[in-house]
Short mmCIF file of C-alpha atoms and ligand atoms in Angstrom, two decimals:
data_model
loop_
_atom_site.label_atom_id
_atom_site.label_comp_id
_atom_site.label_asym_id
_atom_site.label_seq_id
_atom_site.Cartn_x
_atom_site.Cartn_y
_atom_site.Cartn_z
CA UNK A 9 0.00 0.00 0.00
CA UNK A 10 0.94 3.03 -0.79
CA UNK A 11 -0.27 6.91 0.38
CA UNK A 12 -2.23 9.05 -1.77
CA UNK A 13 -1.77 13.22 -1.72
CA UNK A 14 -4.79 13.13 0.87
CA UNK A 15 -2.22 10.46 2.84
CA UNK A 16 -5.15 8.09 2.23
CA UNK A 17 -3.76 4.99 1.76
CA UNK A 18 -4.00 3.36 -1.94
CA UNK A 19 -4.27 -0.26 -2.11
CA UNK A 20 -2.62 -1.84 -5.30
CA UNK A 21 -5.95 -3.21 -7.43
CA UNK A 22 -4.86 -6.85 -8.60
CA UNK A 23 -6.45 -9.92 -10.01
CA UNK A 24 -7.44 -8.14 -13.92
CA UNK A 25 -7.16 -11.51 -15.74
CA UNK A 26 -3.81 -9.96 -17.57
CA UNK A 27 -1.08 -9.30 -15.57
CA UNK A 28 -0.34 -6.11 -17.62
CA UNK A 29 -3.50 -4.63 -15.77
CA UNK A 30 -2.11 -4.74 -12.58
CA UNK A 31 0.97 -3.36 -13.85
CA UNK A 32 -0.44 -0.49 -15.00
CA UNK A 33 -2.65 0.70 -12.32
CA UNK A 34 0.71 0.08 -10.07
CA UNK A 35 1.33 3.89 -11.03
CA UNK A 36 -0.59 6.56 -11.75
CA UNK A 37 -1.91 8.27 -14.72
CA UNK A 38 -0.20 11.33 -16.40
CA UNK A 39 -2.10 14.21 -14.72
CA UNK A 40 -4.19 12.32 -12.36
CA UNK A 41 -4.76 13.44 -8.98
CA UNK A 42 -2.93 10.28 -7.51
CA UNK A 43 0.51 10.97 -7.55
CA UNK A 44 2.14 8.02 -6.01
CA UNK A 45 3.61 5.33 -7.69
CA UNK A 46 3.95 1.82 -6.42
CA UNK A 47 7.05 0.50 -8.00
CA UNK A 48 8.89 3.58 -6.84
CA UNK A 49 10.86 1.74 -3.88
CA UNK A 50 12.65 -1.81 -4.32
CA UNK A 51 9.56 -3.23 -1.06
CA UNK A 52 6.79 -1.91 -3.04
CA UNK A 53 8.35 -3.78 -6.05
CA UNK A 54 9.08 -7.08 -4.16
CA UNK A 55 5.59 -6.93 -2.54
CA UNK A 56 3.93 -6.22 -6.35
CA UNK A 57 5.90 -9.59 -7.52
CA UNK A 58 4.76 -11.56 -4.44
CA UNK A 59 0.99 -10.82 -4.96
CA UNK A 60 1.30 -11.59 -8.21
CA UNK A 61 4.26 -14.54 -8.16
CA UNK A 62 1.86 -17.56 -9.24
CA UNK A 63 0.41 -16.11 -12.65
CA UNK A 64 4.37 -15.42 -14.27
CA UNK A 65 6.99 -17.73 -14.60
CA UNK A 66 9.28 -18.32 -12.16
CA UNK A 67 13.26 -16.64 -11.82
CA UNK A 68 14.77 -14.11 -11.03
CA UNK A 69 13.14 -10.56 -10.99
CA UNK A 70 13.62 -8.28 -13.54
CA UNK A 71 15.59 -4.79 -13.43
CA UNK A 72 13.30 -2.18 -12.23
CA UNK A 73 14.06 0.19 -15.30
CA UNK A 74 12.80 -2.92 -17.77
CA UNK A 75 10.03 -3.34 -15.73
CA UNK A 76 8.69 0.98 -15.93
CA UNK A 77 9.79 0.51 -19.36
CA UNK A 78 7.17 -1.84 -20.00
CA UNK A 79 5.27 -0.95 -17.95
CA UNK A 80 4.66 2.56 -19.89
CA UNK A 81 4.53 1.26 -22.65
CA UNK A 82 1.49 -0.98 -21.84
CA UNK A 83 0.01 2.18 -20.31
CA UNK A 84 0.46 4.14 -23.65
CA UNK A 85 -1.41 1.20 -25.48
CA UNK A 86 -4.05 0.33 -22.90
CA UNK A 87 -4.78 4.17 -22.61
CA UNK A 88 -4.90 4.54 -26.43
CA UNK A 89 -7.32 1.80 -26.93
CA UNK A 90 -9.80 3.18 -23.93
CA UNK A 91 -9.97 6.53 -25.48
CA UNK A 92 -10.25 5.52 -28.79
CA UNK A 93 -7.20 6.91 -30.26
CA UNK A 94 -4.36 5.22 -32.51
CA UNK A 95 -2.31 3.23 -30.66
CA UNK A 96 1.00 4.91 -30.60
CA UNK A 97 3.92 3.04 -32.39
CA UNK A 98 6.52 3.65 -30.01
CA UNK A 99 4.45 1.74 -27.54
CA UNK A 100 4.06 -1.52 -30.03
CA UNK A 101 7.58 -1.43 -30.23
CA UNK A 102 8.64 -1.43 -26.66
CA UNK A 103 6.35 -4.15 -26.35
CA UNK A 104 7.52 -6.25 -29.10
CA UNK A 105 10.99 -5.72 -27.62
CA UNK A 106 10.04 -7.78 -24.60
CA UNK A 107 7.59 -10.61 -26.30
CA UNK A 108 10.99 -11.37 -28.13
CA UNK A 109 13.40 -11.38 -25.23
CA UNK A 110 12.47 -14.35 -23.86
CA UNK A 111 10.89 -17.44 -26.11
CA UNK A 112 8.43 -19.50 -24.80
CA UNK A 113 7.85 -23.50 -25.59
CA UNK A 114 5.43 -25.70 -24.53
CA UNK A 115 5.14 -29.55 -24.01
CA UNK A 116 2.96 -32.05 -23.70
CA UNK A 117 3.15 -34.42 -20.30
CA UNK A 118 0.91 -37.57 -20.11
CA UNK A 119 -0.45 -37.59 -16.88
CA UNK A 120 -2.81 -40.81 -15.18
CA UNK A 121 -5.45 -39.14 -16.17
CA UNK A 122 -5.16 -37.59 -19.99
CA UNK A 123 -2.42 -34.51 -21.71
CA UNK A 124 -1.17 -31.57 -19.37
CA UNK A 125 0.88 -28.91 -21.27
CA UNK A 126 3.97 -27.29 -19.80
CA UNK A 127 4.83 -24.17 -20.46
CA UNK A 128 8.88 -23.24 -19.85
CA UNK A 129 10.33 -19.72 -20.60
CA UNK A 130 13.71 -19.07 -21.44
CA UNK A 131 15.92 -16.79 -20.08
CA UNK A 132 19.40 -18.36 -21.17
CA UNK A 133 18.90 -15.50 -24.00
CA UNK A 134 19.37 -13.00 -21.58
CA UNK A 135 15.61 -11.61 -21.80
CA UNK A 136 13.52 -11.57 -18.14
CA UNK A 137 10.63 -14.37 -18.68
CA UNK A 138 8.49 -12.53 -16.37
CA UNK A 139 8.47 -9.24 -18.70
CA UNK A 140 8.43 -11.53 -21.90
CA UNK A 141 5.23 -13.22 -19.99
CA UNK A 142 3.61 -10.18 -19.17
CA UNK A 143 4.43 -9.08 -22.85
CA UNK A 144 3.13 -11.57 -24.56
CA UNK A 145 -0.18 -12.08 -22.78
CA UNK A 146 -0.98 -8.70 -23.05
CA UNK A 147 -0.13 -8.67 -27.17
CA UNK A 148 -2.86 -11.91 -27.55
CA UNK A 149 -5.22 -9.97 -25.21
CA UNK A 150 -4.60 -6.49 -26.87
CA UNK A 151 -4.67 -7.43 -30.45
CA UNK A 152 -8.51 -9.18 -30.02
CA UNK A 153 -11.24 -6.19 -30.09
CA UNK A 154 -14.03 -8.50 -28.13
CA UNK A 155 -11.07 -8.24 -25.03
CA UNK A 156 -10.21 -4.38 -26.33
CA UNK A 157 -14.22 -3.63 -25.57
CA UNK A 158 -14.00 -4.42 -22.35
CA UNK A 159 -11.11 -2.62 -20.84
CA UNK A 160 -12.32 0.66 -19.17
CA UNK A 161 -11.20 3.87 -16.76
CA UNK A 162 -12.73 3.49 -13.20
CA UNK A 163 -15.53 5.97 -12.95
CA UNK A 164 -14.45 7.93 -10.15
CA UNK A 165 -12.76 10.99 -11.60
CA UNK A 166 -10.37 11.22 -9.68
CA UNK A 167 -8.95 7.79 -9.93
CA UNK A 168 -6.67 6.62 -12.76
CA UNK A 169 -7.14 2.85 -12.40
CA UNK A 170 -8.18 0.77 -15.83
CA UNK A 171 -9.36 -2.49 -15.44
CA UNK A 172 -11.41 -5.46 -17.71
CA UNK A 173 -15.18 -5.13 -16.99
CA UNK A 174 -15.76 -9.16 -17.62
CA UNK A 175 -19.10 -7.80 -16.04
CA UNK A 176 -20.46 -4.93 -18.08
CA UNK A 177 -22.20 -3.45 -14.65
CA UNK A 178 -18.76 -3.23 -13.46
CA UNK A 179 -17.48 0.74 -12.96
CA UNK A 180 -15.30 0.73 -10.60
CA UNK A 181 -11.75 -0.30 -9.89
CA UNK A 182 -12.66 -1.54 -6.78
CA UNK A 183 -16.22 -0.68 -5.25
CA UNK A 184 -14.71 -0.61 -1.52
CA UNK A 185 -12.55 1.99 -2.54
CA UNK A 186 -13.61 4.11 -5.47
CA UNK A 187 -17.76 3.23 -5.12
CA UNK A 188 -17.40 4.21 -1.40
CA UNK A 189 -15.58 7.42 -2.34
CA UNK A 190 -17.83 8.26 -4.55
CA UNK A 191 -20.85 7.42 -2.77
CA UNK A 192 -19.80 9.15 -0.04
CA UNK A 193 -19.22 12.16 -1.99
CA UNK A 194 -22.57 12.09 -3.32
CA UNK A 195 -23.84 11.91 0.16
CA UNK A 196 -22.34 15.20 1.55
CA UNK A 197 -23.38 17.13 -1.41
CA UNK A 198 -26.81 16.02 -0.73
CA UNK A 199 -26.56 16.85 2.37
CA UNK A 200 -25.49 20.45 2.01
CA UNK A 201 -22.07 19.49 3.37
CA UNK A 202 -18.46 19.06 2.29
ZN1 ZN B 19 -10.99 3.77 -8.99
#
């Protein structure tokens, strides 16, 4: 967790079904009024891999640089796509940068009871598998418009989060935080107060 400018505390919003999604909302949008970001010290970093340690491959964690690096340039896509406006290249470049620096293959294991497929990432290349992972499961998700329709900006204003609305009610980041805030809000105008 991390502090807001109102010393509120922010809670990292996790579990989007791509990892990239948590990535993102791990900082803060250009000009929103959250300024914090959570990748800024090496804890906040460890304790974003730990939460999300059983979705990416295994290893050793990637440079903190690579990982703002892609990081932005997910957020450059994602935001493009949600606001309807070309995706810039730049972005699909970073991004292609990490889907090829680390190659993925998969096998098949027979197990007592019918096929299981394993899937091991290399890093003897020198790439990070985690970034490649995040990479690549963000390009498959990115590059299908029924998935693009569904990503969308947390209706509280003030918030910057993005997530996947896999329910179309959904229109918050996270209605304990953002619906209360909101809510509450709403309430105190209302009521002639704050
Ligand atoms: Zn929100």
């Amino acid at each position: 967790m991390a502090a807001d400018a109102s010393g509120r505390s922010r809670i990292a919003i996790i579990g989007e079904p791509i990892v990239a999604a948590d990535l993102i909302n791990t900082g803060a949008a250009p000009g929103s009024a959250v300024s914090d970001d959570l990748l800024s010290a090496e804890r906040g970093t460890a304790a974003w891999w730990r939460i999300e340690g059983a979705r990416v491959p295994g290893g050793g964690l990637p440079d903190i640089q690579a990982l703002r690096r892609l990081r932005s340039a997910l957020r450059d896509m994602i935001e493009a796509l949600v606001d309807n406006r070309p995706v810039p290249q730049a972005a699909v470049s970073d991004l292609n940068f990490f889907t090829h620096s680390a190659p993925a293959s998969t096998r098949l294991r027979l197990t007592g009871t019918g096929l299981l497929a394993e899937t091991h990432w290399h890093g003897e290349y020198g790439g990070n598998p985690r970034l490649a992972f995040i990479a690549t499961q963000a390009a498959a998700f990115l590059s299908d418009p029924s998935k693009v329709s569904k990503l969308r900006r947390c209706a509280n204003p003030a918030c910057s989060m993005i997530f996947i609305a896999l329910n179309p009610r959904r229109s918050w980041c996270a209605p304990g935080v953002c619906g209360n805030r909101v809510r509450v809000a709403r309430h105190h105008r209302r009521a002639g107060g704050a």
